[in-house]
Coordinates of C-alpha atoms and ligand atoms in Angstrom, one line a residue:
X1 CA 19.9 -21.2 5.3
X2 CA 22.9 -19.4 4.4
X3 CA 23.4 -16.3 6.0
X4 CA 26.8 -15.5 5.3
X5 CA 27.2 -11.7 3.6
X6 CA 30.2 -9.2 2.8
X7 CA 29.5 -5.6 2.6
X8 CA 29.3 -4.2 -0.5
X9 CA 31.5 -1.8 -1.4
X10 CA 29.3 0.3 -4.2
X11 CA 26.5 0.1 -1.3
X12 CA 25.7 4.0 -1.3
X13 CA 22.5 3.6 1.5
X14 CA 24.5 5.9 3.7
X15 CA 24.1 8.9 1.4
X16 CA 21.0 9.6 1.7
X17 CA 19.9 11.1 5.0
X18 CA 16.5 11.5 5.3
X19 CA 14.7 14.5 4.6
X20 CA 12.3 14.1 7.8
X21 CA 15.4 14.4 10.0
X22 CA 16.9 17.3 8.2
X23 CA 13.3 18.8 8.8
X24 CA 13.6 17.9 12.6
X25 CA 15.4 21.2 13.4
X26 CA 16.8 19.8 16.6
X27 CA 19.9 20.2 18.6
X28 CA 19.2 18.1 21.6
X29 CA 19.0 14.4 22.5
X30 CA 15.9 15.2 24.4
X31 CA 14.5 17.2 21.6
X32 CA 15.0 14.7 19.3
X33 CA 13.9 11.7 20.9
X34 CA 10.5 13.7 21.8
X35 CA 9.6 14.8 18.1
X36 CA 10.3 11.1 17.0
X37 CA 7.8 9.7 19.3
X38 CA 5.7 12.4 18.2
X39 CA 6.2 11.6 14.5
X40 CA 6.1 8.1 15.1
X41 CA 3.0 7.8 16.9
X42 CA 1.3 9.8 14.1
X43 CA 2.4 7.4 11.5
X44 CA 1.2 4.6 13.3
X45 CA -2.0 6.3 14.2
X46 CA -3.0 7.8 11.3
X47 CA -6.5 6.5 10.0
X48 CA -7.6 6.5 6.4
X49 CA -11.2 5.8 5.7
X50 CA -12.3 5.0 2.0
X51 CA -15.7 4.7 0.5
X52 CA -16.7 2.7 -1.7
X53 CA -19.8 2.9 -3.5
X54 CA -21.5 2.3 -6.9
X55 CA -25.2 0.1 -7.9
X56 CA -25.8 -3.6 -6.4
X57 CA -23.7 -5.4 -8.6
X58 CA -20.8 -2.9 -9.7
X59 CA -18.6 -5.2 -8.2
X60 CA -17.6 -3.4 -4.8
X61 CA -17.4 -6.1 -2.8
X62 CA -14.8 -7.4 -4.7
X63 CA -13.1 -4.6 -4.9
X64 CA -12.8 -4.0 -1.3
X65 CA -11.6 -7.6 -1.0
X66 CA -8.9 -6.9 -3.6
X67 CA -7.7 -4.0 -1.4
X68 CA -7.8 -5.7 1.6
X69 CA -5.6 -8.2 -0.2
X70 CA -8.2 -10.8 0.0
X71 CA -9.6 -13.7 -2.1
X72 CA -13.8 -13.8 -2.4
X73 CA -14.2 -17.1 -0.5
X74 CA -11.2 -16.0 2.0
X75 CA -12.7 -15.9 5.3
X76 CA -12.8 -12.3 6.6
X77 CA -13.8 -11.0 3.3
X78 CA -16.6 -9.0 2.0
X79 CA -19.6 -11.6 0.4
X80 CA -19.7 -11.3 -3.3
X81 CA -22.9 -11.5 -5.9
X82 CA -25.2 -11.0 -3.0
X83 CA -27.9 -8.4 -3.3
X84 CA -28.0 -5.7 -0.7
X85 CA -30.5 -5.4 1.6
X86 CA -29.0 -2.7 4.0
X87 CA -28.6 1.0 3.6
X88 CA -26.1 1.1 6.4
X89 CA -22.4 1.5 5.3
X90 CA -19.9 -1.5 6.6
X91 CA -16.9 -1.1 7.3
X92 CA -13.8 -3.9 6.8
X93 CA -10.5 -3.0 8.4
X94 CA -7.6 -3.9 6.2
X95 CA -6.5 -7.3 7.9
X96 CA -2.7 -5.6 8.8
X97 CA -3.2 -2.6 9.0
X98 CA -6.5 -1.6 10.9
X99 CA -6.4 1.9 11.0
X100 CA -7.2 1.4 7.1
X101 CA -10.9 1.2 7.2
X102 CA -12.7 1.0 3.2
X103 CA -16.2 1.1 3.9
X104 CA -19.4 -0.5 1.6
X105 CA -21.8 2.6 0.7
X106 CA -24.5 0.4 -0.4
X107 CA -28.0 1.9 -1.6
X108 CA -27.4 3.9 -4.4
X109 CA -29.5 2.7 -7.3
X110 CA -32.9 3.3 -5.6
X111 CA -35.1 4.9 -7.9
X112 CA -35.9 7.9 -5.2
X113 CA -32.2 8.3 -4.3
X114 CA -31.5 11.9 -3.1
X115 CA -27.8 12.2 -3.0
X116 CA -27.9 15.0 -0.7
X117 CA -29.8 13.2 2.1
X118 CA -27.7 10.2 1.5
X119 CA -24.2 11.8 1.8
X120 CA -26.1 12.7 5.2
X121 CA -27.0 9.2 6.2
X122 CA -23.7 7.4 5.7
X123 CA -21.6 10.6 7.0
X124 CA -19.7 11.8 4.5
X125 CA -17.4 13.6 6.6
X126 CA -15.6 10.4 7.9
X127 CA -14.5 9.5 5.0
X128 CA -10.9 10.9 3.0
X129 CA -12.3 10.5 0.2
X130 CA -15.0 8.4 -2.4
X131 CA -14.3 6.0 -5.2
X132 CA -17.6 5.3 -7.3
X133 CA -17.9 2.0 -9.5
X134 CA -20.0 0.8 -12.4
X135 CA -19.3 -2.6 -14.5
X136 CA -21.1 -0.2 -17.7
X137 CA -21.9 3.2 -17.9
X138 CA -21.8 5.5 -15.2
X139 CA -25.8 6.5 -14.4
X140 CA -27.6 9.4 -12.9
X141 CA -27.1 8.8 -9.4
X142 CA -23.5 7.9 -9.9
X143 CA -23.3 11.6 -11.3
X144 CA -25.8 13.2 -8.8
X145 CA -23.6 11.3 -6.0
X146 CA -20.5 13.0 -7.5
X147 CA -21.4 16.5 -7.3
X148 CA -22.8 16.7 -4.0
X149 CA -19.5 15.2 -2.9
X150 CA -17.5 17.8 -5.2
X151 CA -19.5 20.2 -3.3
X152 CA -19.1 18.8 0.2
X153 CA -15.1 19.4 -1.3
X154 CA -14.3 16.2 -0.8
X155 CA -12.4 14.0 -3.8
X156 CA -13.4 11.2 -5.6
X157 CA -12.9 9.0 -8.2
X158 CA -14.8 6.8 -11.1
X159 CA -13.9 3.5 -11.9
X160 CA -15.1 1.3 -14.2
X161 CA -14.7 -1.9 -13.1
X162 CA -15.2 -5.7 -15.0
X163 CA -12.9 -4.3 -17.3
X164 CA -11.7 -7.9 -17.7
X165 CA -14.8 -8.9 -18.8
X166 CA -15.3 -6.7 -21.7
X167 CA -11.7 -7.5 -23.5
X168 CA -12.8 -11.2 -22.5
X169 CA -16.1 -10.9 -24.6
X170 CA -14.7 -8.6 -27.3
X171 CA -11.4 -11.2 -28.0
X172 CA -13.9 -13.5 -29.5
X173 CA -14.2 -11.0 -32.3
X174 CA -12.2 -11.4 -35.5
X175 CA -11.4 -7.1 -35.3
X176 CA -10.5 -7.4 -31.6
X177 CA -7.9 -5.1 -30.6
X178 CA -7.4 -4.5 -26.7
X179 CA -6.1 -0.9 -26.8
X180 CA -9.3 -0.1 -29.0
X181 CA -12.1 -1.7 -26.7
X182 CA -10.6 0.0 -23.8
X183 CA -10.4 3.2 -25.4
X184 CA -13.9 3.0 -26.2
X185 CA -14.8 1.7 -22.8
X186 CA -12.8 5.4 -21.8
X187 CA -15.1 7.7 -24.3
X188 CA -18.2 5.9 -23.5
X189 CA -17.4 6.9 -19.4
X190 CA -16.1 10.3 -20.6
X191 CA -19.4 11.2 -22.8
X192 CA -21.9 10.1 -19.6
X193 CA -19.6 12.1 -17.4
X194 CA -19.8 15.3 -19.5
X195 CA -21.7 17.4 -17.0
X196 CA -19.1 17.0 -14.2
X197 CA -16.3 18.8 -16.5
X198 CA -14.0 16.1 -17.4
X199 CA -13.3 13.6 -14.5
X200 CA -10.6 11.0 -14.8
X201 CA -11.8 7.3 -14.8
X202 CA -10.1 4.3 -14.5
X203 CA -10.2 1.5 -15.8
X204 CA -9.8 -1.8 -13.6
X205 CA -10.4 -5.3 -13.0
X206 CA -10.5 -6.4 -9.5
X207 CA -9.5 -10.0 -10.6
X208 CA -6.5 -8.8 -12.6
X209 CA -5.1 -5.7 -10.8
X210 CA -1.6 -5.4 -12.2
X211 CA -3.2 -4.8 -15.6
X212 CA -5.2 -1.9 -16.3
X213 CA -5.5 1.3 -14.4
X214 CA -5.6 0.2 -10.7
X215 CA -1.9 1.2 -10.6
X216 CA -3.3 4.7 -11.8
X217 CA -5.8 4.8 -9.4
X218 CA -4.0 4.3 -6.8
X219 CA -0.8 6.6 -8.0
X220 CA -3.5 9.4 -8.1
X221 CA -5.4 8.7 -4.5
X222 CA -1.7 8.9 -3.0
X223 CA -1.3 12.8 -4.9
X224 CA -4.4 13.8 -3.5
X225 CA -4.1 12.3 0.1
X226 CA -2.2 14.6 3.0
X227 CA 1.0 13.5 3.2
X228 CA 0.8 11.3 7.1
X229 CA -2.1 9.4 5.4
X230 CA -0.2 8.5 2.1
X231 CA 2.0 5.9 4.3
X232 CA -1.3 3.6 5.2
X233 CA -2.7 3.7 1.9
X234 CA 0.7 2.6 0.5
X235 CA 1.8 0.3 3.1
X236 CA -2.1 -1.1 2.6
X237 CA -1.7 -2.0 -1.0
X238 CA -1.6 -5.4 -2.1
X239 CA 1.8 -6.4 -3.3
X240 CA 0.3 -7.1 -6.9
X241 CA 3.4 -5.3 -9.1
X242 CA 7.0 -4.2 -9.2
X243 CA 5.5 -0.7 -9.4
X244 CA 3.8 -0.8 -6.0
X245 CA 6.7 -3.1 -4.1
X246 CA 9.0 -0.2 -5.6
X247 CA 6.5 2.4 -3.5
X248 CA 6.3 0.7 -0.7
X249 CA 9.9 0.4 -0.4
X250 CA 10.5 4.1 -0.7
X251 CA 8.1 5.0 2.0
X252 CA 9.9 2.0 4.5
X253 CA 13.0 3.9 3.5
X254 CA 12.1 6.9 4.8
X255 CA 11.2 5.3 8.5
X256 CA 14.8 3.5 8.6
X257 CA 16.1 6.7 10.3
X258 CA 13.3 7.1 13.0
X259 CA 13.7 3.2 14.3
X260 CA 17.6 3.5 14.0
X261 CA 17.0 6.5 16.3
X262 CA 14.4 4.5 18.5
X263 CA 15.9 1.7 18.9
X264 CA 19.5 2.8 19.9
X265 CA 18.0 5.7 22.2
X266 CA 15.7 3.3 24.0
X267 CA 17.6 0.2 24.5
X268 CA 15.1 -2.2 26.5
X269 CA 16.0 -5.4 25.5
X270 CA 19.0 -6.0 24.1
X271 CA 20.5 -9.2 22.7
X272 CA 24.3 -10.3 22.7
X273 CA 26.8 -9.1 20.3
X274 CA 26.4 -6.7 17.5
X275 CA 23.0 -6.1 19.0
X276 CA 24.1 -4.6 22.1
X277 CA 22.4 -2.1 22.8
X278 CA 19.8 -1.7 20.4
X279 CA 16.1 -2.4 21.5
X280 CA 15.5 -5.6 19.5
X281 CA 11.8 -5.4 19.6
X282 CA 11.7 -2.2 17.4
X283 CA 14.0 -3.5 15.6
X284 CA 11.2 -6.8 15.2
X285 CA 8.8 -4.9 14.6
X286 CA 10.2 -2.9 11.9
X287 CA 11.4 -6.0 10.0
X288 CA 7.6 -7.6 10.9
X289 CA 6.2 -4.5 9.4
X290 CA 8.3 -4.6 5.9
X291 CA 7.4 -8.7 5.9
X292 CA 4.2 -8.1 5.7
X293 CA 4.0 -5.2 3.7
X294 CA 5.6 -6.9 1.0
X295 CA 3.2 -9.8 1.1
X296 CA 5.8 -12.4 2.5
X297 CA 3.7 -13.8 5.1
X298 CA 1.9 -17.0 4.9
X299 CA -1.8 -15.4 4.5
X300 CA -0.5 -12.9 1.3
X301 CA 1.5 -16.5 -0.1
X302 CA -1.7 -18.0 -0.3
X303 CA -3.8 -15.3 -1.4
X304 CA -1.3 -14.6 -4.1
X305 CA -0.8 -18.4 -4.9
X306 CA -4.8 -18.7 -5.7
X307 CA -5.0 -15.8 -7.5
X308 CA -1.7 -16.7 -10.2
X309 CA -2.6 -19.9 -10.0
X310 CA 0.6 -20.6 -8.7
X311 CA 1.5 -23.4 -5.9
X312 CA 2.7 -21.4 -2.7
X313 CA 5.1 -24.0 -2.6
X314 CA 6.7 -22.7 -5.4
X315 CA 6.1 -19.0 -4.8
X316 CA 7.8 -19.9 -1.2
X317 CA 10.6 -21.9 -3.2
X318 CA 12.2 -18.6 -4.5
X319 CA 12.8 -16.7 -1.3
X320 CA 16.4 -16.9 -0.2
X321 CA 16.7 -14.7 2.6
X322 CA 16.9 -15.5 5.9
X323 CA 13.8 -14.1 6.8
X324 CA 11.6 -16.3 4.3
X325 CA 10.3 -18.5 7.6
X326 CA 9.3 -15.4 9.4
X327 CA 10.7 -12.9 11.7
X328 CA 11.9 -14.4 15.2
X329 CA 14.3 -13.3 17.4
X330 CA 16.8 -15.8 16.8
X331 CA 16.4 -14.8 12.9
X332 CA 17.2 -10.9 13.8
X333 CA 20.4 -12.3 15.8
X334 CA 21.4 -14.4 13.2
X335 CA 20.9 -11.9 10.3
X336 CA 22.7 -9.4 12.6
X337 CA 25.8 -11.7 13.3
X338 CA 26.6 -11.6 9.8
X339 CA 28.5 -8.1 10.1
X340 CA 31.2 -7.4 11.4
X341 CA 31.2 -4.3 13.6
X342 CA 34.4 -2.9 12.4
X343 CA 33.6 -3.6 8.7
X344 CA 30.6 -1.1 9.5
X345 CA 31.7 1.0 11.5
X346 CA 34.5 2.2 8.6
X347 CA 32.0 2.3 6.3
X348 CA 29.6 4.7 8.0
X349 CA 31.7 6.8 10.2
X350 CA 32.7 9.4 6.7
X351 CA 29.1 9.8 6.4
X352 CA 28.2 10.1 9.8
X353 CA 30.3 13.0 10.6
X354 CA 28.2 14.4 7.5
X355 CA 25.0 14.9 10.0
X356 CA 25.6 17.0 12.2
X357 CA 22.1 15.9 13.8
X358 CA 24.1 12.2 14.9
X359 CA 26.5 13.8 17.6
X360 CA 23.5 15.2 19.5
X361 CA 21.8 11.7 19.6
X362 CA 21.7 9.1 22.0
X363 CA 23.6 6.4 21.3
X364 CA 23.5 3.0 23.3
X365 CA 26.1 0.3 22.8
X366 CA 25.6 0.3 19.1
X367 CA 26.7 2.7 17.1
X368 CA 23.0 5.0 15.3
X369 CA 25.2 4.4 11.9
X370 CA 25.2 0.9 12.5
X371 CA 21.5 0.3 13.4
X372 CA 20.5 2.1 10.3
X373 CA 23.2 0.0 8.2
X374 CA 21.5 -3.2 9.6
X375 CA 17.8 -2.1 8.9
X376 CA 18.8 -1.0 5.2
X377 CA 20.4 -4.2 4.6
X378 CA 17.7 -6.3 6.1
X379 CA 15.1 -4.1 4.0
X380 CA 17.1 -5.0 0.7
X381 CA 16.9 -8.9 1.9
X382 CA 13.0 -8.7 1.7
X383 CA 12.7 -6.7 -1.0
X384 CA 15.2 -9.5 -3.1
X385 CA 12.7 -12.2 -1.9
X386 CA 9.3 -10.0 -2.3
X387 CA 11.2 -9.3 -6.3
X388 CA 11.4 -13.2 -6.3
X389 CA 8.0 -14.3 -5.6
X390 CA 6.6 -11.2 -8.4
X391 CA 8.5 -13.0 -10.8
X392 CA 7.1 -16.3 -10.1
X393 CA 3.9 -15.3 -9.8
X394 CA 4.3 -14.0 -13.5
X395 CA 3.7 -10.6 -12.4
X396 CA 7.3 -9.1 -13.2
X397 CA 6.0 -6.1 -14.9
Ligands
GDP1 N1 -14.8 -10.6 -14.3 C1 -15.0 -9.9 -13.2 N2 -16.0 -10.1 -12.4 C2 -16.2 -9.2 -11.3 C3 -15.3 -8.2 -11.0 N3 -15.7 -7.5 -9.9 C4 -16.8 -8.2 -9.6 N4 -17.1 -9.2 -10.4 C5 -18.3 -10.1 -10.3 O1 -19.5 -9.3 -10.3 C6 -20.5 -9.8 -9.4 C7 -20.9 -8.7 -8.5 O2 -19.8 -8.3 -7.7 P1 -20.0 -7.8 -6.2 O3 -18.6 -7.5 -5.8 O4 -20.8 -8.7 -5.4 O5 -20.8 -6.4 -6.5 P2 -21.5 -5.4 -5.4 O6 -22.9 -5.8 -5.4 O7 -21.3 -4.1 -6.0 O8 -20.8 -5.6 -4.1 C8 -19.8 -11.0 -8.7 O9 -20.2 -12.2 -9.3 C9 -18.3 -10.8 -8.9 O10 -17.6 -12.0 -9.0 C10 -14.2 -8.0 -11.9 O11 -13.3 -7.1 -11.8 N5 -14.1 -8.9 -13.0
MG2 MG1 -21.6 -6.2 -2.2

């Protein structure tokens, strides 16, 4: 693959130091490589736990699976069309990023169902917040569920799921007009939901996620979500729009300065050349982390291919980069030989000397301007192929 690169000169990444390390208020090395393990262990630790609940049939399952970034019949996903037989809530892990739990609240269309007593059983207070399905209109015990949770002040949201399946129907009609049935999918959800003021529902289809209002959904769940937990749920999201990849990118941007601060404070293991002295494996793992985030890896290919349709072949086809096979050591050091130190070092120094944070910083044999250089760059690679692979999948929008 050709890895060969020049600098770009309108390439303004340098201008934009992050806001976290302005925050950081430091004036030692020590300080500063203490809060960053601090901040960087919260990020990684951070644990979001979503519920999911709605009748047998609402299509939850699904859902889940959708969010897990997951096909029905893939393997570690969540049975579909099955009745329920359990009242206990089960939880799937999001298959990269565990600490992202979304949990099946099955049980709620029993005749006798006592919200109260049932925010009890499953234990309500573990979860961030609730999202409650229906593939038609939204019934008693989806309402009784919502205000014992408004009480319990914790957030949720309707959806009203299938949505593919009512435009589906409806097209067969000689008046069919999309923007009509899905408005009067909207008032018919809005009139049931009267007594709870005027919630917001959305409209989705777990099959079709880039249309609709999943995107809506899940710009709203970020608002509403603390600010460490925002991260998982964005870097969670299946890659399934230019709109999300664009989020997911902005939230990777802001960790570029915290792992060129890690990994030229702590060199471990360094590799020759322009990589002296940076610790490679956060450097690996950082790279690893935006791969799969942007649904580059082998399992997303797949999951995408069956979903568009779309031979992974092809999908695989359009990524240029040289990180399309994967992240490897020798990939990093290849990717990495590509600059020239000097070339970099001219280009960052004017802006460097703009943070007055950098001097206080421990610096190993590479340069912190240069480590952050490389990791931009390397981001913009990914993101080129992840743009690639949207637009073959047909899902440029
Ligand atoms: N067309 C369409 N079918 C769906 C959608 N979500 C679920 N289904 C189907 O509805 C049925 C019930 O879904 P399931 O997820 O098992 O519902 P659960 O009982 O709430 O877990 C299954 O046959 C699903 O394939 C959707 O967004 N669109
Ligand atoms: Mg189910």
């Amino acid at each position: 693959m050709d890895c060969e690169t020049t600098l770009d000169p309108d390439d303004h990444i340098y201008m934009e130091p992050d806001d976290f390390i302005k925050k950081l208020k430091v004036s030692t090395a020590e300080e500063v490589s203490a809060k960053l393990k601090v901040h960087g262990q919260e990020l990684e630790n951070v644990c979001l736990n979503v519920a999911i609940t709605g009748m047998t049939g609402a299509g939850k399952s699904t859902f889940i699976n959708a969010l897990r970034g997951l096909n029905d019949d893939d393997e570690e996903s969540s049975p579909t069309g099955v009745t329920e037989t359990t009242m206990v809530p089960t939880m799937f892990p999001h298959p990269k990023m565990p600490n992202v739990r979304i949990w099946d609240l099955p049980g709620i269309g029993t005749p006798r169902f006592k919200a109260k007593q049932y925010l009890k059983d499953v234990k309500f207070d573990t979860f961030d917040f609730f999202i409650i399905l229906s593939s038609d209109r939204f019934k008693e015990n989806d309402l009784m569920l919502a205000q014992e949770i408004k009480k319990k002040k914790k957030n949720f949201y309707f959806v009203r799921s299938k949505v593919d399946n009512d435009i589906r129907s409806e097209r067969k009609k000689k008046t069919f007009n999309e923007q009509q049935v899905l408005y009067k999918i909207r008032e018919d959800c809005r009139c049931n939901l009267m007594k709870l003021g005027n919630p917001k529902v959305f409209l989705v289809s777990s099959h079709e996620l880039e249309k609709y209002e999943f995107q809506a959904l899940m710009t709203h769940l970020e608002e509403d979500l603390p600010e460490k937990k925002r991260f998982a749920l964005v870097q969670s999201l299946p890659v399934c729009s230019m709109q999300i990849l664009k989020k997911k990118k902005q939230y990777i941007k802001k960790m570029i300065w915290l792992t060129a601060i890690g990994s030229s404070a702590i060199a471990m293991t360094t590799i020759p050349g322009l990589a002296a002295g940076c610790d490679i494996g956060i450097v690996m793992a950082f790279f690893n982390r935006i791969f799969q985030a942007f649904g580059l890896d082998d399992k997303s290919l797949h999951s995408l291919s069956e979903r568009v349709n779309t031979p992974v072949a092809e999908l695989k086809s359009v990524m240029k980069s040289c990180f399309a096979s994967g992240i490897t050591v020798e990939v990093v050091r290849s990717f990495f030989s590509r600059f020239s130190k000097v070339d970099i070092a001219m280009k960052v120094e004017y802006v460097l000397s703009s943070l007055p944070l950098v001097g206080a910083l421990p610096a190993g044999g590479i340069s912190l301007g240069t480590i952050y250089y490389l990791l931009n760059k390397g981001l913009i690679e990914m993101e080129n192929d992840a743009i690639q692979v949207l637009k073959a999948a047909g899902l440029e929008k």
